[in-house]
């Protein structure tokens, strides 16, 4: 090989490596189903026409998104997954990628080459890191059954079609900073790669509490999304039931008071006498009655004696 060609090739390689090592790197963000912007600003332009340049973008798998070859779009080198999804803004040197999907996340390289009579020279490289986000739907609380005094509350909360993966979901209750939630579940769609999240809660009314407000909160890497507050009122007992309960309570209280009065005023029991003592007293009583009868008869007996003589 001609030494001059060898030296020229070495210089070209050196210049190419130098330019690539000085590549511009940017971070861009796009919304799901929206448009991503992949910039490639030509900062080294020196009265060079676009018709003298080759500008193309490729993804991290080296698949070509778009190529502008010497002033004309060149579609035969574009990969099928990007056909019809790109448009080139010549004023801003930016490629628009339409209908962005989660799978489009990643890095993209833009190369600007000058096409001299022989070979090509890379004038600039721009690396774009693209992230894709999808807003989760507003969390929605659903009541699993009617609220009664005994059954309590069974709730579910759900949010759908978001990206990136959510951190957590929980419930907040009136006048409490505690996070509630019994069963958080996260799933991902196999096609869209979007996430859905749900959580559930079983809750009873505390004693003496008739009203509660519940809010469901979803946390992602960059934000918190809250549901609309949901108010719950525990059912009051019917008037008939209410008065029955009061009457029963009052009756029980009166019975207890009466029982207490009886116990407090009851006389102590006198000691019982033996049965034989009672018999002896009965006999003594009979003897007294007989003595009294004989004394009453003595005058009669005395007055009767002279008549007998």
PDB file of N, CA, C and O in Angstrom, residues 75-114:
ATOM      1  N   UNK A  75     -34.835   5.533   2.216  1.00  0.00           N
ATOM      2  CA  UNK A  75     -35.670   4.653   3.026  1.00  0.00           C
ATOM      3  C   UNK A  75     -35.265   3.183   2.936  1.00  0.00           C
ATOM      4  O   UNK A  75     -35.684   2.389   3.780  1.00  0.00           O
ATOM      5  N   UNK A  76     -34.474   2.817   1.953  1.00  0.00           N
ATOM      6  CA  UNK A  76     -34.162   1.402   1.788  1.00  0.00           C
ATOM      7  C   UNK A  76     -33.301   0.848   2.915  1.00  0.00           C
ATOM      8  O   UNK A  76     -33.243  -0.368   3.121  1.00  0.00           O
ATOM      9  N   UNK A  77     -32.630   1.726   3.676  1.00  0.00           N
ATOM     10  CA  UNK A  77     -31.806   1.248   4.778  1.00  0.00           C
ATOM     11  C   UNK A  77     -32.518   1.332   6.130  1.00  0.00           C
ATOM     12  O   UNK A  77     -31.978   0.915   7.159  1.00  0.00           O
ATOM     13  N   UNK A  78     -33.763   1.852   6.136  1.00  0.00           N
ATOM     14  CA  UNK A  78     -34.516   1.995   7.384  1.00  0.00           C
ATOM     15  C   UNK A  78     -35.134   0.664   7.765  1.00  0.00           C
ATOM     16  O   UNK A  78     -35.738  -0.032   6.926  1.00  0.00           O
ATOM     17  N   UNK A  79     -35.024   0.328   9.050  1.00  0.00           N
ATOM     18  CA  UNK A  79     -35.601  -0.924   9.544  1.00  0.00           C
ATOM     19  C   UNK A  79     -37.128  -0.855   9.517  1.00  0.00           C
ATOM     20  O   UNK A  79     -37.721   0.203   9.709  1.00  0.00           O
ATOM     21  N   UNK A  80     -37.742  -2.001   9.294  1.00  0.00           N
ATOM     22  CA  UNK A  80     -39.197  -2.046   9.120  1.00  0.00           C
ATOM     23  C   UNK A  80     -39.951  -1.525  10.338  1.00  0.00           C
ATOM     24  O   UNK A  80     -41.035  -0.932  10.199  1.00  0.00           O
ATOM     25  N   UNK A  81     -39.432  -1.704  11.557  1.00  0.00           N
ATOM     26  CA  UNK A  81     -40.144  -1.265  12.756  1.00  0.00           C
ATOM     27  C   UNK A  81     -40.234   0.248  12.879  1.00  0.00           C
ATOM     28  O   UNK A  81     -41.031   0.771  13.651  1.00  0.00           O
ATOM     29  N   UNK A  82     -39.408   0.972  12.076  1.00  0.00           N
ATOM     30  CA  UNK A  82     -39.407   2.425  12.137  1.00  0.00           C
ATOM     31  C   UNK A  82     -40.008   3.082  10.890  1.00  0.00           C
ATOM     32  O   UNK A  82     -40.168   4.311  10.866  1.00  0.00           O
ATOM     33  N   UNK A  83     -40.339   2.291   9.884  1.00  0.00           N
ATOM     34  CA  UNK A  83     -40.907   2.861   8.661  1.00  0.00           C
ATOM     35  C   UNK A  83     -42.250   3.542   8.965  1.00  0.00           C
ATOM     36  O   UNK A  83     -43.121   2.984   9.630  1.00  0.00           O
ATOM     37  N   UNK A  84     -42.405   4.763   8.496  1.00  0.00           N
ATOM     38  CA  UNK A  84     -43.640   5.499   8.698  1.00  0.00           C
ATOM     39  C   UNK A  84     -43.787   6.108  10.081  1.00  0.00           C
ATOM     40  O   UNK A  84     -44.821   6.711  10.377  1.00  0.00           O
ATOM     41  N   UNK A  85     -42.769   5.969  10.917  1.00  0.00           N
ATOM     42  CA  UNK A  85     -42.866   6.479  12.290  1.00  0.00           C
ATOM     43  C   UNK A  85     -41.938   7.670  12.543  1.00  0.00           C
ATOM     44  O   UNK A  85     -41.882   8.176  13.662  1.00  0.00           O
ATOM     45  N   UNK A  86     -41.207   8.117  11.532  1.00  0.00           N
ATOM     46  CA  UNK A  86     -40.240   9.185  11.758  1.00  0.00           C
ATOM     47  C   UNK A  86     -40.481  10.346  10.787  1.00  0.00           C
ATOM     48  O   UNK A  86     -41.051  10.175   9.709  1.00  0.00           O
ATOM     49  N   UNK A  87     -40.037  11.518  11.231  1.00  0.00           N
ATOM     50  CA  UNK A  87     -40.038  12.699  10.361  1.00  0.00           C
ATOM     51  C   UNK A  87     -38.862  13.574  10.777  1.00  0.00           C
ATOM     52  O   UNK A  87     -38.555  13.698  11.973  1.00  0.00           O
ATOM     53  N   UNK A  88     -38.206  14.174   9.798  1.00  0.00           N
ATOM     54  CA  UNK A  88     -36.990  14.937  10.029  1.00  0.00           C
ATOM     55  C   UNK A  88     -37.279  16.427   9.949  1.00  0.00           C
ATOM     56  O   UNK A  88     -37.832  16.929   8.973  1.00  0.00           O
ATOM     57  N   UNK A  89     -36.904  17.139  11.014  1.00  0.00           N
ATOM     58  CA  UNK A  89     -37.046  18.589  11.052  1.00  0.00           C
ATOM     59  C   UNK A  89     -35.708  19.200  10.639  1.00  0.00           C
ATOM     60  O   UNK A  89     -34.741  19.212  11.410  1.00  0.00           O
ATOM     61  N   UNK A  90     -35.640  19.720   9.419  1.00  0.00           N
ATOM     62  CA  UNK A  90     -34.367  20.237   8.907  1.00  0.00           C
ATOM     63  C   UNK A  90     -33.949  21.509   9.632  1.00  0.00           C
ATOM     64  O   UNK A  90     -32.755  21.790   9.734  1.00  0.00           O
ATOM     65  N   UNK A  91     -34.899  22.278  10.098  1.00  0.00           N
ATOM     66  CA  UNK A  91     -34.548  23.534  10.763  1.00  0.00           C
ATOM     67  C   UNK A  91     -33.839  23.285  12.101  1.00  0.00           C
ATOM     68  O   UNK A  91     -32.909  24.011  12.456  1.00  0.00           O
ATOM     69  N   UNK A  92     -34.308  22.282  12.832  1.00  0.00           N
ATOM     70  CA  UNK A  92     -33.730  21.998  14.151  1.00  0.00           C
ATOM     71  C   UNK A  92     -32.803  20.784  14.166  1.00  0.00           C
ATOM     72  O   UNK A  92     -32.298  20.419  15.231  1.00  0.00           O
ATOM     73  N   UNK A  93     -32.626  20.165  13.029  1.00  0.00           N
ATOM     74  CA  UNK A  93     -31.811  18.962  12.953  1.00  0.00           C
ATOM     75  C   UNK A  93     -32.246  17.946  14.033  1.00  0.00           C
ATOM     76  O   UNK A  93     -31.454  17.433  14.824  1.00  0.00           O
ATOM     77  N   UNK A  94     -33.530  17.687  14.008  1.00  0.00           N
ATOM     78  CA  UNK A  94     -34.116  16.785  15.009  1.00  0.00           C
ATOM     79  C   UNK A  94     -34.979  15.752  14.305  1.00  0.00           C
ATOM     80  O   UNK A  94     -35.747  16.076  13.387  1.00  0.00           O
ATOM     81  N   UNK A  95     -34.867  14.510  14.760  1.00  0.00           N
ATOM     82  CA  UNK A  95     -35.710  13.438  14.246  1.00  0.00           C
ATOM     83  C   UNK A  95     -36.866  13.219  15.213  1.00  0.00           C
ATOM     84  O   UNK A  95     -36.660  13.039  16.416  1.00  0.00           O
ATOM     85  N   UNK A  96     -38.086  13.242  14.676  1.00  0.00           N
ATOM     86  CA  UNK A  96     -39.263  12.964  15.492  1.00  0.00           C
ATOM     87  C   UNK A  96     -39.652  11.497  15.324  1.00  0.00           C
ATOM     88  O   UNK A  96     -39.858  11.030  14.201  1.00  0.00           O
ATOM     89  N   UNK A  97     -39.768  10.810  16.477  1.00  0.00           N
ATOM     90  CA  UNK A  97     -40.197   9.411  16.472  1.00  0.00           C
ATOM     91  C   UNK A  97     -41.621   9.373  17.009  1.00  0.00           C
ATOM     92  O   UNK A  97     -41.865   9.700  18.171  1.00  0.00           O
ATOM     93  N   UNK A  98     -42.565   8.966  16.180  1.00  0.00           N
ATOM     94  CA  UNK A  98     -43.983   9.018  16.526  1.00  0.00           C
ATOM     95  C   UNK A  98     -44.469   7.689  17.127  1.00  0.00           C
ATOM     96  O   UNK A  98     -43.842   6.650  16.965  1.00  0.00           O
ATOM     97  N   UNK A  99     -45.643   7.798  17.790  1.00  0.00           N
ATOM     98  CA  UNK A  99     -46.288   6.622  18.386  1.00  0.00           C
ATOM     99  C   UNK A  99     -45.302   5.826  19.258  1.00  0.00           C
ATOM    100  O   UNK A  99     -45.100   4.632  19.091  1.00  0.00           O
ATOM    101  N   UNK A 100     -44.715   6.525  20.188  1.00  0.00           N
ATOM    102  CA  UNK A 100     -43.680   5.927  21.029  1.00  0.00           C
ATOM    103  C   UNK A 100     -44.268   4.828  21.918  1.00  0.00           C
ATOM    104  O   UNK A 100     -45.326   5.008  22.536  1.00  0.00           O
ATOM    105  N   UNK A 101     -43.569   3.723  21.995  1.00  0.00           N
ATOM    106  CA  UNK A 101     -43.941   2.598  22.848  1.00  0.00           C
ATOM    107  C   UNK A 101     -42.885   2.405  23.938  1.00  0.00           C
ATOM    108  O   UNK A 101     -41.781   2.946  23.864  1.00  0.00           O
ATOM    109  N   UNK A 102     -43.242   1.610  24.937  1.00  0.00           N
ATOM    110  CA  UNK A 102     -42.301   1.355  26.032  1.00  0.00           C
ATOM    111  C   UNK A 102     -41.031   0.688  25.505  1.00  0.00           C
ATOM    112  O   UNK A 102     -39.917   0.979  25.946  1.00  0.00           O
ATOM    113  N   UNK A 103     -41.180  -0.170  24.516  1.00  0.00           N
ATOM    114  CA  UNK A 103     -40.025  -0.877  23.952  1.00  0.00           C
ATOM    115  C   UNK A 103     -39.068   0.056  23.206  1.00  0.00           C
ATOM    116  O   UNK A 103     -37.954  -0.348  22.852  1.00  0.00           O
ATOM    117  N   UNK A 104     -39.478   1.319  22.971  1.00  0.00           N
ATOM    118  CA  UNK A 104     -38.601   2.283  22.307  1.00  0.00           C
ATOM    119  C   UNK A 104     -37.604   2.926  23.262  1.00  0.00           C
ATOM    120  O   UNK A 104     -36.761   3.728  22.832  1.00  0.00           O
ATOM    121  N   UNK A 105     -37.710   2.626  24.539  1.00  0.00           N
ATOM    122  CA  UNK A 105     -36.741   3.166  25.484  1.00  0.00           C
ATOM    123  C   UNK A 105     -35.340   2.666  25.157  1.00  0.00           C
ATOM    124  O   UNK A 105     -35.153   1.537  24.705  1.00  0.00           O
ATOM    125  N   UNK A 106     -34.362   3.548  25.384  1.00  0.00           N
ATOM    126  CA  UNK A 106     -32.984   3.137  25.144  1.00  0.00           C
ATOM    127  C   UNK A 106     -32.160   4.282  24.577  1.00  0.00           C
ATOM    128  O   UNK A 106     -32.545   5.452  24.634  1.00  0.00           O
ATOM    129  N   UNK A 107     -31.016   3.940  24.005  1.00  0.00           N
ATOM    130  CA  UNK A 107     -30.093   4.940  23.478  1.00  0.00           C
ATOM    131  C   UNK A 107     -30.149   4.974  21.952  1.00  0.00           C
ATOM    132  O   UNK A 107     -30.344   3.937  21.292  1.00  0.00           O
ATOM    133  N   UNK A 108     -29.987   6.187  21.403  1.00  0.00           N
ATOM    134  CA  UNK A 108     -30.007   6.404  19.959  1.00  0.00           C
ATOM    135  C   UNK A 108     -28.815   7.283  19.574  1.00  0.00           C
ATOM    136  O   UNK A 108     -28.522   8.267  20.263  1.00  0.00           O
ATOM    137  N   UNK A 109     -28.171   6.905  18.481  1.00  0.00           N
ATOM    138  CA  UNK A 109     -27.018   7.656  17.978  1.00  0.00           C
ATOM    139  C   UNK A 109     -27.392   8.357  16.681  1.00  0.00           C
ATOM    140  O   UNK A 109     -28.023   7.754  15.792  1.00  0.00           O
ATOM    141  N   UNK A 110     -26.997   9.617  16.587  1.00  0.00           N
ATOM    142  CA  UNK A 110     -27.115  10.352  15.334  1.00  0.00           C
ATOM    143  C   UNK A 110     -25.707  10.659  14.818  1.00  0.00           C
ATOM    144  O   UNK A 110     -24.852  11.149  15.572  1.00  0.00           O
ATOM    145  N   UNK A 111     -25.478  10.351  13.558  1.00  0.00           N
ATOM    146  CA  UNK A 111     -24.174  10.608  12.940  1.00  0.00           C
ATOM    147  C   UNK A 111     -24.356  11.609  11.793  1.00  0.00           C
ATOM    148  O   UNK A 111     -25.278  11.486  10.984  1.00  0.00           O
ATOM    149  N   UNK A 112     -23.441  12.574  11.748  1.00  0.00           N
ATOM    150  CA  UNK A 112     -23.375  13.498  10.622  1.00  0.00           C
ATOM    151  C   UNK A 112     -22.022  13.290   9.945  1.00  0.00           C
ATOM    152  O   UNK A 112     -20.971  13.475  10.556  1.00  0.00           O
ATOM    153  N   UNK A 113     -22.095  12.874   8.698  1.00  0.00           N
ATOM    154  CA  UNK A 113     -20.871  12.574   7.939  1.00  0.00           C
ATOM    155  C   UNK A 113     -20.761  13.487   6.724  1.00  0.00           C
ATOM    156  O   UNK A 113     -21.774  13.827   6.113  1.00  0.00           O
ATOM    157  N   UNK A 114     -19.539  13.821   6.433  1.00  0.00           N
ATOM    158  CA  UNK A 114     -19.272  14.552   5.198  1.00  0.00           C
ATOM    159  C   UNK A 114     -18.799  13.571   4.155  1.00  0.00           C
ATOM    160  O   UNK A 114     -17.996  12.683   4.444  1.00  0.00           O
TER     161      UNK A 114
END
